[in-house]
Amino acid sequence: MRLGFAVKVLGKEGIKSSDARRWQNSPHLKFSIEYAHIVFDYLEATGITMYRLPSDFAPYLTHPDLPQFHNQLEEAHDELVELGKHAQKLNLRLSFHPSQYILLNSPNEKLTEGSIREFVAASTMLDIMGCGSEAVVVTHVGGVYGDRDGSIARFIKHYNERLPEVAKKRLVLENDDKSYGVADTLRIHKSTGVRLIFDHQHHSCINNGEMTHEEACCASLKTWGTNGRPKIHFSSPRIENRTIMRRDKETGKRKASECAPLMSQHADMVDSDVFVPFARSVRELCGIEFDVMCEAKSKDLAVLQLREDLQKAGDFVVE
DNA sequence: CGATGTCAAGGAATC
DNA sequence: GATTCCTTGACATCG
């Protein structure tokens, strides 16, 4: 089992994850790659073997109004190859997770077209780096647009008919916290063959009671077949009662009012008292090995903590 | 230097 | 139809 985290290193100061300068200052993938080498050095030092690259790794790569950024993959080709070699030397599993604005199922033609370019670009970077099929590009189903079935059908259609092969090989689908649960991603898998990421916390958010976490997880793991070791997302909810300032209709004044606790926010650390029994149940139920992307607020620090907890548990092999 | 505003983008809920 | 939240770090500007 590999443990990984997303984008930002917190365990050491001064490590950037991408060239985040404004377009006026000509940021470039080449600089992001330089930063990534430093991140990889940190991963080597801490023994962390899985890492999600930032969605803006190549800044403005597909921005419709900034064509001067569109050739970065070619311009940084050799540097990408070198970065890939560095990753392989560390036996590092890499991934991308494009931002919320990238949607495969949009009815807006321009948006879908742009998103496909983005998926192709992320996939191509992994290709150039020479990564195996375990290096994936993660996405969600997308918007509902007032018609769930139609929007699921549109995802399937766009995936099957429009997504180039290079991206089909990399794209994987994750259940989300609001609109599309594991029942939906499983349905889409049947029509597309897309591999599924099980997100444990998102499953808690939707919680329709039809599938336990273990059942939903195993069903998702099975969609990988022999195409690389599956991966799940795991995080613990930040449970916190919030008070918000709401404007009172009668008086027009703002006053504090209670609000339901938010279950969708991430806690600092992964709760191993939840993770360990869950992972054991999954092992018992289907016996499929998997990697774990920790989506905790404390990022790499949460990974190091979880790794320690797993070593104490004694019955997990952490790579 | 510290505080504050801003960043390319969509979707959904709210009013 | 317009506004705000979601969620996030860090760049960029201002005092």
Coordinates of C-alpha atoms (C1' of nucleotides) in Angstrom, one line a residue:
Chain A
M1 CA 0.0 0.0 0.0
R2 CA 1.3 3.4 -1.0
L3 CA 0.2 6.6 0.8
G4 CA 0.2 9.9 -1.0
F5 CA -0.9 13.5 -0.8
A6 CA -1.9 16.3 -3.1
V7 CA 0.2 19.2 -4.4
K8 CA 1.5 21.2 -1.4
V9 CA 4.3 20.2 0.9
L10 CA 3.7 21.4 4.5
G11 CA 6.5 19.5 6.3
K12 CA 9.2 21.8 5.0
E13 CA 9.2 25.5 4.4
G14 CA 9.8 27.1 1.0
I15 CA 8.9 24.3 -1.3
K16 CA 6.7 25.6 -4.1
S17 CA 4.5 23.2 -6.1
S18 CA 4.0 25.2 -9.3
D19 CA 4.9 28.5 -11.0
A20 CA 1.9 30.4 -9.9
R21 CA 2.8 33.9 -11.2
R22 CA 0.3 35.9 -13.2
W23 CA 0.3 35.6 -16.9
Q24 CA 1.9 39.1 -17.3
N25 CA 5.1 37.6 -15.8
S26 CA 5.3 34.7 -18.2
P27 CA 5.1 31.7 -15.8
H28 CA 6.2 28.4 -17.4
L29 CA 6.0 24.7 -17.0
K30 CA 9.8 24.6 -16.9
F31 CA 9.8 26.4 -13.6
S32 CA 7.1 24.1 -12.2
I33 CA 9.3 21.2 -13.2
E34 CA 12.2 22.7 -11.3
Y35 CA 10.0 23.0 -8.2
A36 CA 8.8 19.4 -8.7
H37 CA 12.3 18.1 -8.5
I38 CA 12.6 19.7 -5.1
V39 CA 9.3 18.2 -4.1
F40 CA 10.5 14.8 -5.2
D41 CA 13.7 15.2 -3.1
Y42 CA 11.5 15.9 -0.1
L43 CA 9.4 12.8 -1.0
E44 CA 12.6 10.7 -1.1
A45 CA 13.8 12.1 2.2
T46 CA 10.4 11.2 3.9
G47 CA 9.8 8.0 2.0
I48 CA 6.5 9.1 0.6
T49 CA 5.8 7.2 -2.7
M50 CA 2.7 8.8 -4.1
Y51 CA 2.0 12.4 -5.1
R52 CA -0.6 14.5 -7.0
L53 CA 0.9 17.2 -9.2
P54 CA -0.9 20.5 -9.2
S55 CA -3.7 21.2 -11.7
D56 CA -1.9 24.4 -12.8
F57 CA 1.4 22.6 -13.3
A58 CA 1.6 24.0 -16.8
P59 CA 0.1 27.5 -16.3
Y60 CA -2.5 28.8 -18.7
L61 CA -1.8 25.8 -21.0
T62 CA -5.2 25.8 -22.6
H63 CA -6.3 29.4 -21.9
P64 CA -8.4 30.5 -24.9
D65 CA -7.0 34.0 -24.9
L66 CA -3.4 33.3 -24.2
P67 CA -2.0 31.2 -27.1
Q68 CA 1.6 32.1 -26.1
F69 CA 1.2 29.4 -23.4
H70 CA -0.1 26.7 -25.6
N71 CA 3.2 25.1 -26.6
Q72 CA 4.7 24.5 -23.1
L73 CA 4.7 20.7 -23.4
E74 CA 6.9 20.9 -26.5
E75 CA 9.0 23.7 -25.0
A76 CA 9.6 21.7 -21.8
H77 CA 9.7 18.2 -23.4
D78 CA 13.2 17.3 -22.4
E79 CA 12.7 18.6 -18.9
L80 CA 9.5 16.5 -18.6
V81 CA 11.4 13.4 -19.6
E82 CA 14.0 14.1 -16.9
L83 CA 11.4 14.7 -14.3
G84 CA 9.9 11.3 -15.2
K85 CA 13.2 9.6 -14.8
H86 CA 13.5 11.2 -11.4
A87 CA 10.0 9.9 -10.5
Q88 CA 10.9 6.4 -11.6
K89 CA 14.1 6.4 -9.7
L90 CA 12.0 6.9 -6.6
N91 CA 9.3 4.5 -7.6
L92 CA 6.9 7.4 -7.3
R93 CA 3.3 7.1 -8.4
L94 CA 2.0 10.4 -9.9
S95 CA -1.4 11.7 -10.8
F96 CA -3.3 14.8 -11.9
H97 CA -6.7 16.1 -10.7
P98 CA -7.8 18.9 -13.0
S99 CA -9.8 21.7 -11.3
Q100 CA -13.5 22.1 -10.9
Y101 CA -13.8 24.0 -14.1
I102 CA -12.8 21.0 -16.2
L103 CA -16.0 19.1 -17.0
L104 CA -16.5 16.3 -19.5
N105 CA -20.3 16.3 -19.3
S106 CA -21.0 20.0 -20.0
P107 CA -23.8 20.8 -22.5
N108 CA -21.7 23.8 -23.4
E109 CA -19.7 22.8 -26.5
K110 CA -16.8 25.2 -25.9
L111 CA -16.4 24.0 -22.3
T112 CA -16.4 20.4 -23.2
E113 CA -13.9 21.0 -26.0
G114 CA -11.6 22.9 -23.6
S115 CA -11.9 20.3 -21.0
I116 CA -11.0 17.5 -23.4
R117 CA -7.9 19.5 -24.3
E118 CA -7.0 19.8 -20.6
F119 CA -7.4 16.0 -20.1
V120 CA -5.3 15.3 -23.1
A121 CA -2.6 17.7 -21.9
A122 CA -2.4 16.1 -18.4
S123 CA -2.3 12.6 -20.0
T124 CA 0.3 13.7 -22.4
M125 CA 2.6 15.0 -19.7
L126 CA 2.4 11.7 -17.9
D127 CA 3.1 9.9 -21.2
I128 CA 6.2 12.1 -21.8
M129 CA 7.4 11.4 -18.3
G130 CA 7.2 7.7 -19.1
C131 CA 4.7 6.9 -16.3
G132 CA 2.9 3.6 -16.2
S133 CA -0.8 3.1 -16.3
E134 CA -1.1 3.7 -12.6
A135 CA -0.4 7.4 -13.2
V136 CA -3.9 8.7 -13.7
V137 CA -5.9 11.8 -14.3
V138 CA -8.8 12.1 -11.9
T139 CA -12.1 13.8 -12.6
H140 CA -15.7 13.9 -11.4
V141 CA -18.8 13.3 -13.5
G142 CA -19.6 17.0 -13.6
G143 CA -22.8 19.1 -13.4
V144 CA -26.4 17.9 -13.2
Y145 CA -28.0 20.6 -15.3
G146 CA -31.4 19.7 -14.0
D147 CA -31.3 16.3 -15.6
R148 CA -29.1 13.6 -13.9
D149 CA -29.8 10.8 -16.4
G150 CA -29.2 13.1 -19.4
S151 CA -26.0 14.4 -17.8
I152 CA -24.7 10.9 -17.1
A153 CA -25.5 9.9 -20.7
R154 CA -23.7 12.9 -21.9
F155 CA -20.6 12.0 -19.9
I156 CA -20.7 8.5 -21.4
K157 CA -21.2 9.9 -24.9
H158 CA -18.4 12.4 -24.7
Y159 CA -16.1 9.8 -23.1
N160 CA -16.8 7.1 -25.8
E161 CA -17.0 9.3 -28.8
R162 CA -14.8 12.3 -28.3
L163 CA -12.1 11.7 -25.7
P164 CA -8.9 10.8 -27.6
E165 CA -7.2 7.4 -26.7
V166 CA -4.3 9.1 -25.0
A167 CA -6.7 10.5 -22.4
K168 CA -8.9 7.4 -22.2
K169 CA -5.9 5.5 -21.0
R170 CA -5.4 8.0 -18.1
L171 CA -8.8 9.3 -17.1
V172 CA -10.4 7.8 -13.9
L173 CA -13.7 8.8 -12.4
E174 CA -14.3 9.7 -8.7
N175 CA -17.6 9.7 -6.8
D176 CA -18.4 13.2 -5.6
D177 CA -20.0 14.6 -2.4
K178 CA -23.2 16.1 -3.8
S179 CA -24.4 14.8 -7.2
Y180 CA -23.0 11.5 -8.3
G181 CA -22.3 8.6 -6.0
V182 CA -20.8 5.2 -6.5
A183 CA -24.0 3.8 -8.0
D184 CA -23.6 6.4 -10.7
T185 CA -19.9 6.0 -11.3
L186 CA -20.4 2.2 -11.5
R187 CA -23.1 2.7 -14.1
I188 CA -20.7 4.9 -16.1
H189 CA -18.0 2.3 -15.8
K190 CA -20.2 -0.3 -17.4
S191 CA -20.7 1.8 -20.4
T192 CA -17.2 3.2 -20.8
G193 CA -14.7 0.9 -19.0
V194 CA -13.4 3.9 -17.1
R195 CA -11.6 3.0 -13.9
L196 CA -13.1 4.3 -10.7
I197 CA -11.6 6.1 -7.6
F198 CA -13.6 5.5 -4.4
D199 CA -13.7 8.5 -2.2
H200 CA -14.5 7.4 1.3
Q201 CA -15.6 10.8 2.7
H202 CA -17.7 11.6 -0.4
H203 CA -19.5 8.4 0.1
S204 CA -20.4 9.4 3.6
C205 CA -21.7 12.7 2.3
I206 CA -24.2 11.2 -0.1
N207 CA -24.9 8.2 2.1
N208 CA -28.0 6.8 0.4
G209 CA -27.7 3.6 2.4
E210 CA -27.7 1.3 -0.6
M211 CA -24.0 0.4 -0.4
T212 CA -21.7 0.3 2.6
H213 CA -18.4 1.9 2.3
E214 CA -16.7 -1.4 2.0
E215 CA -19.1 -2.6 -0.8
A216 CA -18.8 0.7 -2.7
C217 CA -15.0 0.6 -2.3
C218 CA -14.6 -3.0 -3.5
A219 CA -16.9 -2.5 -6.5
S220 CA -14.8 0.5 -7.4
L221 CA -11.5 -1.4 -6.9
K222 CA -12.7 -4.2 -9.2
T223 CA -13.1 -1.7 -12.1
W224 CA -9.3 -1.6 -12.4
G225 CA -9.0 -5.2 -13.4
T226 CA -5.3 -5.8 -14.3
N227 CA -4.8 -2.2 -15.3
G228 CA -2.6 -1.1 -12.4
R229 CA -3.1 -1.0 -8.7
P230 CA -6.3 0.8 -7.8
K231 CA -6.3 3.9 -5.7
I232 CA -8.8 5.4 -3.2
H233 CA -9.2 8.8 -1.7
F234 CA -9.5 8.9 2.1
S235 CA -10.0 11.8 4.5
S236 CA -11.7 12.4 7.7
P237 CA -14.5 15.1 8.0
R238 CA -13.9 18.2 9.9
I239 CA -16.9 18.2 12.2
E240 CA -17.6 21.7 13.4
N241 CA -20.7 23.6 14.2
R242 CA -20.6 26.9 12.4
T243 CA -22.4 30.1 13.2
I244 CA -23.1 32.3 10.2
M245 CA -24.3 35.9 10.1
R246 CA -27.7 35.9 8.4
R247 CA -29.7 39.0 7.7
D248 CA -32.9 39.1 9.6
K249 CA -35.9 39.7 7.4
E250 CA -37.9 41.6 9.9
T251 CA -35.3 44.0 11.3
G252 CA -32.8 44.0 8.5
K253 CA -30.0 43.5 11.0
R254 CA -27.5 40.7 10.8
K255 CA -27.6 38.1 13.5
A256 CA -25.8 34.9 14.3
S257 CA -27.6 31.7 13.4
E258 CA -26.7 28.1 13.7
C259 CA -25.9 26.1 10.6
A260 CA -25.7 22.4 10.1
P261 CA -22.2 21.0 10.6
L262 CA -20.3 20.7 7.3
M263 CA -19.3 17.2 6.6
S264 CA -17.6 17.9 3.4
Q265 CA -14.6 19.7 4.8
H266 CA -11.3 18.0 5.5
A267 CA -9.9 17.5 9.0
D268 CA -6.2 18.1 9.6
M269 CA -5.3 14.4 9.9
V270 CA -6.6 11.0 8.8
D271 CA -8.4 9.3 11.6
S272 CA -6.7 5.9 11.7
D273 CA -9.4 4.6 14.1
V274 CA -11.7 4.8 11.1
F275 CA -9.2 4.0 8.4
V276 CA -7.7 0.8 9.8
P277 CA -10.9 -1.1 10.4
F278 CA -12.2 0.1 7.0
A279 CA -9.1 -1.1 5.2
R280 CA -9.2 -4.5 7.0
S281 CA -12.9 -4.9 6.1
V282 CA -12.1 -4.2 2.5
R283 CA -9.2 -6.7 2.5
E284 CA -11.6 -9.3 4.0
L285 CA -14.4 -8.5 1.5
C286 CA -12.5 -8.5 -1.8
G287 CA -8.8 -8.8 -1.0
I288 CA -7.7 -6.3 -3.6
E289 CA -4.6 -4.2 -2.8
F290 CA -4.9 -0.5 -3.2
D291 CA -3.1 2.8 -2.7
V292 CA -4.4 5.7 -0.6
M293 CA -4.5 9.4 -1.5
C294 CA -4.8 11.3 1.8
E295 CA -6.9 14.4 1.2
A296 CA -6.3 15.8 4.7
K297 CA -5.6 19.5 5.4
S298 CA -2.2 18.7 6.8
K299 CA -1.2 16.9 3.5
D300 CA 2.2 15.2 3.8
L301 CA 2.1 15.5 7.6
A302 CA -1.1 13.5 7.7
V303 CA 0.6 10.8 5.5
L304 CA 3.5 10.5 7.8
Q305 CA 1.1 10.2 10.8
L306 CA -1.1 7.6 9.1
R307 CA 2.0 5.6 8.0
E308 CA 3.1 5.5 11.6
D309 CA -0.4 4.3 12.8
L310 CA -0.4 1.6 10.1
Q311 CA 3.0 0.4 11.2
K312 CA 1.7 0.2 14.7
A313 CA -1.3 -1.8 13.5
G314 CA 1.1 -4.3 12.2
D315 CA -0.8 -6.0 9.4
F316 CA -0.2 -3.5 6.6
V317 CA 2.7 -3.3 4.3
V318 CA 3.4 0.4 3.5
E319 CA 5.6 0.9 0.5
Chain B
dC1 C1' 7.1 44.4 6.2
dG2 C1' 2.4 43.2 7.1
dA3 C1' -2.3 43.4 5.5
dT4 C1' -5.4 42.9 2.0
dG5 C1' -7.2 42.0 -2.6
dT6 C1' -7.1 39.0 -6.5
dC7 C1' -6.6 35.0 -9.5
dA8 C1' -9.2 32.1 -16.3
dA9 C1' -12.5 29.3 -15.8
dG10 C1' -18.4 26.5 -13.7
dG11 C1' -22.4 25.0 -11.1
dA12 C1' -25.9 25.4 -7.9
dA13 C1' -28.4 27.6 -4.4
dT14 C1' -30.5 31.8 -3.1
dC15 C1' -32.8 35.9 -3.6
Chain C
dG1 C1' -31.1 37.9 -13.9
dA2 C1' -27.7 38.8 -10.4
dT3 C1' -25.1 37.5 -6.4
dT4 C1' -22.7 34.4 -3.4
dC5 C1' -20.6 30.2 -2.0
dC6 C1' -17.5 26.4 -2.9
dT7 C1' -12.0 26.3 -1.4
dT8 C1' -7.0 27.4 -1.7
dG9 C1' -2.5 29.0 -1.7
dA10 C1' 0.2 32.4 -3.0
dC11 C1' 1.0 36.2 -6.0
dA12 C1' 0.7 41.2 -6.3
dT13 C1' -0.2 45.5 -4.6
dC14 C1' -0.8 48.9 -1.1
dG15 C1' -0.1 51.4 3.0

